[in-house]
């Protein structure tokens, strides 16, 4: 639904949308302008403390805007990293790079994932040895199997190692992205139902209720005052005469009543 991408993710209309309620996440989303669930999953994976400290979100936005100018050192690298504009964003990506570029078996690439991602003080020495062995296998395999210069595979390995500090698996990110899109779709196509439900969930949080009321105004939806005859425990949808659908304020949200 193009309307969802345009009005929710490309503009500042993300109040209550899963994963994109924080101001920084909203700004990142507006700059990145996602148009697919996969791009939304990438944003979900990138907008986390580790990538943010490394300014990955800014680099991602810049590279997406200049996607046609990105140069990939090998077709396999483009095949795997093309959808994230050259950025190693998901654990599954570096596992595929290990398999297709470095000659790792699926089992070896999964072991690589565990070696790179799982870190603890009591295993640092052992993991260091395992990492070095994996690096040599990756660089050697890329050269012997695919003719990739060692300088290229070494640079790619360093990016993979850097990514492993904050690695996120794609299955997790995709699930988050799907829920985020579904909430955005409901907000875009059924705004009254969306606001009534969200405000009912946050009935005892005056700060969030105020934010929702402001967003209602921006969406030209009226908020009706509490009424002993017409209000309910929840925020409900009501239609008065020939007026558009409105949200009736909940009795439970009133101080010393709810």
Short mmCIF file of C-alpha atoms in Angstrom, two decimals, residues 52-251:
data_model
loop_
_atom_site.label_atom_id
_atom_site.label_comp_id
_atom_site.label_asym_id
_atom_site.label_seq_id
_atom_site.Cartn_x
_atom_site.Cartn_y
_atom_site.Cartn_z
CA UNK A 52 23.84 4.49 16.13
CA UNK A 53 27.14 5.10 17.93
CA UNK A 54 28.95 4.17 14.73
CA UNK A 55 26.66 6.44 12.66
CA UNK A 56 25.57 3.49 10.53
CA UNK A 57 22.11 5.05 10.18
CA UNK A 58 23.57 8.17 8.54
CA UNK A 59 25.76 6.12 6.20
CA UNK A 60 22.79 3.91 5.26
CA UNK A 61 20.66 6.93 4.32
CA UNK A 62 23.48 8.41 2.25
CA UNK A 63 24.21 5.13 0.44
CA UNK A 64 20.55 4.43 -0.28
CA UNK A 65 20.20 7.85 -1.84
CA UNK A 66 23.19 7.05 -4.09
CA UNK A 67 22.49 3.36 -4.61
CA UNK A 68 23.30 3.50 -8.34
CA UNK A 69 26.83 4.68 -7.55
CA UNK A 70 27.70 1.92 -5.08
CA UNK A 71 30.52 -0.26 -6.38
CA UNK A 72 30.71 -3.88 -5.29
CA UNK A 73 34.04 -5.72 -5.49
CA UNK A 74 32.39 -8.98 -6.55
CA UNK A 75 28.95 -10.07 -7.90
CA UNK A 76 28.42 -12.31 -4.84
CA UNK A 77 28.91 -9.33 -2.54
CA UNK A 78 26.34 -7.37 -4.55
CA UNK A 79 23.94 -10.32 -4.50
CA UNK A 80 24.05 -10.54 -0.69
CA UNK A 81 24.52 -6.90 0.35
CA UNK A 82 22.70 -5.16 -2.50
CA UNK A 83 19.37 -5.05 -0.69
CA UNK A 84 20.99 -3.19 2.23
CA UNK A 85 23.05 -0.91 -0.03
CA UNK A 86 26.41 -2.48 0.78
CA UNK A 87 25.91 -2.62 4.55
CA UNK A 88 26.28 -5.83 6.52
CA UNK A 89 23.03 -5.50 8.46
CA UNK A 90 21.89 -9.01 9.37
CA UNK A 91 23.68 -12.07 10.75
CA UNK A 92 22.29 -14.10 7.85
CA UNK A 93 24.19 -11.87 5.42
CA UNK A 94 27.65 -12.57 6.81
CA UNK A 95 26.77 -16.27 7.03
CA UNK A 96 25.93 -16.22 3.29
CA UNK A 97 29.12 -14.29 2.53
CA UNK A 98 31.08 -16.97 4.37
CA UNK A 99 29.35 -19.73 2.40
CA UNK A 100 29.23 -18.27 -1.10
CA UNK A 101 32.41 -16.21 -1.04
CA UNK A 102 34.65 -18.01 1.45
CA UNK A 103 33.64 -21.63 0.86
CA UNK A 104 32.22 -22.30 4.34
CA UNK A 105 29.66 -25.06 4.72
CA UNK A 106 26.27 -24.11 6.27
CA UNK A 107 27.39 -25.70 9.55
CA UNK A 108 30.69 -23.80 9.45
CA UNK A 109 28.93 -20.51 8.78
CA UNK A 110 26.64 -21.11 11.74
CA UNK A 111 29.69 -21.81 13.91
CA UNK A 112 31.17 -18.57 12.57
CA UNK A 113 28.02 -16.74 13.68
CA UNK A 114 28.40 -18.12 17.19
CA UNK A 115 32.11 -17.28 17.22
CA UNK A 116 31.57 -13.68 16.14
CA UNK A 117 28.37 -12.86 17.99
CA UNK A 118 28.73 -14.63 21.33
CA UNK A 119 31.31 -12.92 23.50
CA UNK A 120 32.20 -13.34 27.17
CA UNK A 121 35.26 -12.65 29.30
CA UNK A 122 35.94 -16.32 30.05
CA UNK A 123 36.03 -17.26 26.36
CA UNK A 124 37.89 -14.29 24.87
CA UNK A 125 41.12 -16.23 24.41
CA UNK A 126 39.48 -19.20 22.77
CA UNK A 127 37.24 -17.03 20.64
CA UNK A 128 40.27 -15.03 19.52
CA UNK A 129 41.88 -18.19 18.14
CA UNK A 130 38.64 -19.23 16.49
CA UNK A 131 38.20 -15.81 14.92
CA UNK A 132 41.69 -15.83 13.48
CA UNK A 133 41.20 -19.32 12.04
CA UNK A 134 37.87 -18.23 10.53
CA UNK A 135 39.46 -15.09 9.09
CA UNK A 136 42.20 -17.08 7.36
CA UNK A 137 39.69 -19.56 5.96
CA UNK A 138 37.47 -16.72 4.69
CA UNK A 139 40.29 -14.77 3.03
CA UNK A 140 41.89 -17.89 1.53
CA UNK A 141 38.57 -19.33 0.34
CA UNK A 142 37.49 -16.07 -1.27
CA UNK A 143 40.76 -15.92 -3.20
CA UNK A 144 40.97 -19.57 -4.25
CA UNK A 145 37.29 -20.14 -5.03
CA UNK A 146 36.17 -16.77 -6.36
CA UNK A 147 39.39 -14.98 -7.24
CA UNK A 148 38.80 -12.18 -4.74
CA UNK A 149 42.01 -10.28 -3.86
CA UNK A 150 43.08 -10.70 -0.25
CA UNK A 151 42.87 -6.95 0.31
CA UNK A 152 39.17 -6.99 -0.65
CA UNK A 153 38.24 -10.03 1.43
CA UNK A 154 40.24 -8.71 4.40
CA UNK A 155 38.39 -5.38 4.26
CA UNK A 156 35.10 -7.26 4.04
CA UNK A 157 36.09 -9.45 6.99
CA UNK A 158 36.82 -6.35 9.08
CA UNK A 159 33.36 -5.02 8.28
CA UNK A 160 31.85 -8.36 9.29
CA UNK A 161 33.76 -8.33 12.58
CA UNK A 162 32.70 -4.76 13.26
CA UNK A 163 29.09 -5.65 12.52
CA UNK A 164 29.22 -8.64 14.88
CA UNK A 165 29.45 -6.22 17.82
CA UNK A 166 25.80 -5.32 17.28
CA UNK A 167 24.63 -8.14 14.98
CA UNK A 168 20.88 -8.63 14.58
CA UNK A 169 19.25 -11.64 12.94
CA UNK A 170 17.00 -10.99 9.96
CA UNK A 171 14.19 -13.26 11.12
CA UNK A 172 13.81 -11.15 14.25
CA UNK A 173 14.05 -7.83 12.39
CA UNK A 174 11.58 -8.99 9.72
CA UNK A 175 9.02 -9.98 12.35
CA UNK A 176 9.36 -6.56 13.98
CA UNK A 177 9.08 -4.86 10.58
CA UNK A 178 5.93 -6.78 9.68
CA UNK A 179 4.22 -5.77 12.94
CA UNK A 180 5.40 -2.18 12.40
CA UNK A 181 3.90 -2.16 8.89
CA UNK A 182 0.64 -3.71 10.09
CA UNK A 183 0.18 -1.04 12.77
CA UNK A 184 0.99 1.65 10.20
CA UNK A 185 -1.53 0.14 7.75
CA UNK A 186 -4.26 0.12 10.40
CA UNK A 187 -3.47 3.72 11.34
CA UNK A 188 -3.58 4.79 7.70
CA UNK A 189 -6.71 2.88 6.67
CA UNK A 190 -8.69 2.69 9.92
CA UNK A 191 -7.49 5.69 11.96
CA UNK A 192 -10.49 5.88 14.30
CA UNK A 193 -10.13 2.23 15.34
CA UNK A 194 -6.36 2.70 15.71
CA UNK A 195 -6.62 5.73 17.97
CA UNK A 196 -9.44 4.30 20.08
CA UNK A 197 -7.42 1.13 20.71
CA UNK A 198 -4.11 2.88 21.40
CA UNK A 199 -5.67 5.43 23.74
CA UNK A 200 -7.46 2.67 25.63
CA UNK A 201 -4.13 0.89 26.12
CA UNK A 202 -2.56 4.12 27.44
CA UNK A 203 -5.62 5.27 29.40
CA UNK A 204 -3.58 5.99 32.56
CA UNK A 205 -0.69 7.78 30.81
CA UNK A 206 -1.68 11.43 30.49
CA UNK A 207 1.48 12.34 28.57
CA UNK A 208 0.83 9.79 25.84
CA UNK A 209 -2.87 10.60 25.74
CA UNK A 210 -1.97 14.25 25.09
CA UNK A 211 0.24 13.17 22.19
CA UNK A 212 -2.58 11.07 20.73
CA UNK A 213 -5.04 13.96 21.07
CA UNK A 214 -2.64 16.21 19.13
CA UNK A 215 -2.28 13.54 16.46
CA UNK A 216 -6.07 13.21 16.24
CA UNK A 217 -6.28 16.92 15.44
CA UNK A 218 -3.65 16.55 12.72
CA UNK A 219 -5.73 13.74 11.22
CA UNK A 220 -8.94 15.83 11.44
CA UNK A 221 -10.58 13.44 13.89
CA UNK A 222 -12.59 15.00 16.70
CA UNK A 223 -12.17 13.98 20.31
CA UNK A 224 -15.48 14.17 22.16
CA UNK A 225 -15.52 15.08 25.88
CA UNK A 226 -16.39 12.52 28.55
CA UNK A 227 -20.10 11.95 28.93
CA UNK A 228 -21.89 10.01 31.65
CA UNK A 229 -24.42 8.77 29.09
CA UNK A 230 -22.19 8.09 26.10
CA UNK A 231 -18.70 7.38 27.44
CA UNK A 232 -17.46 3.91 28.22
CA UNK A 233 -14.60 2.35 30.16
CA UNK A 234 -12.67 2.38 26.88
CA UNK A 235 -12.16 5.07 24.27
CA UNK A 236 -14.86 4.36 21.72
CA UNK A 237 -15.83 5.47 18.22
CA UNK A 238 -19.02 7.50 17.92
CA UNK A 239 -20.86 9.26 15.13
CA UNK A 240 -22.98 12.26 16.03
CA UNK A 241 -25.74 13.05 13.51
CA UNK A 242 -24.09 13.75 10.15
CA UNK A 243 -20.65 14.43 11.58
CA UNK A 244 -17.63 12.26 10.73
CA UNK A 245 -16.58 9.48 13.10
CA UNK A 246 -15.15 10.78 16.38
CA UNK A 247 -13.43 9.37 19.47
CA UNK A 248 -15.34 9.60 22.75
CA UNK A 249 -13.12 10.15 25.77
CA UNK A 250 -12.95 7.26 28.22
CA UNK A 251 -14.28 7.51 31.76
#
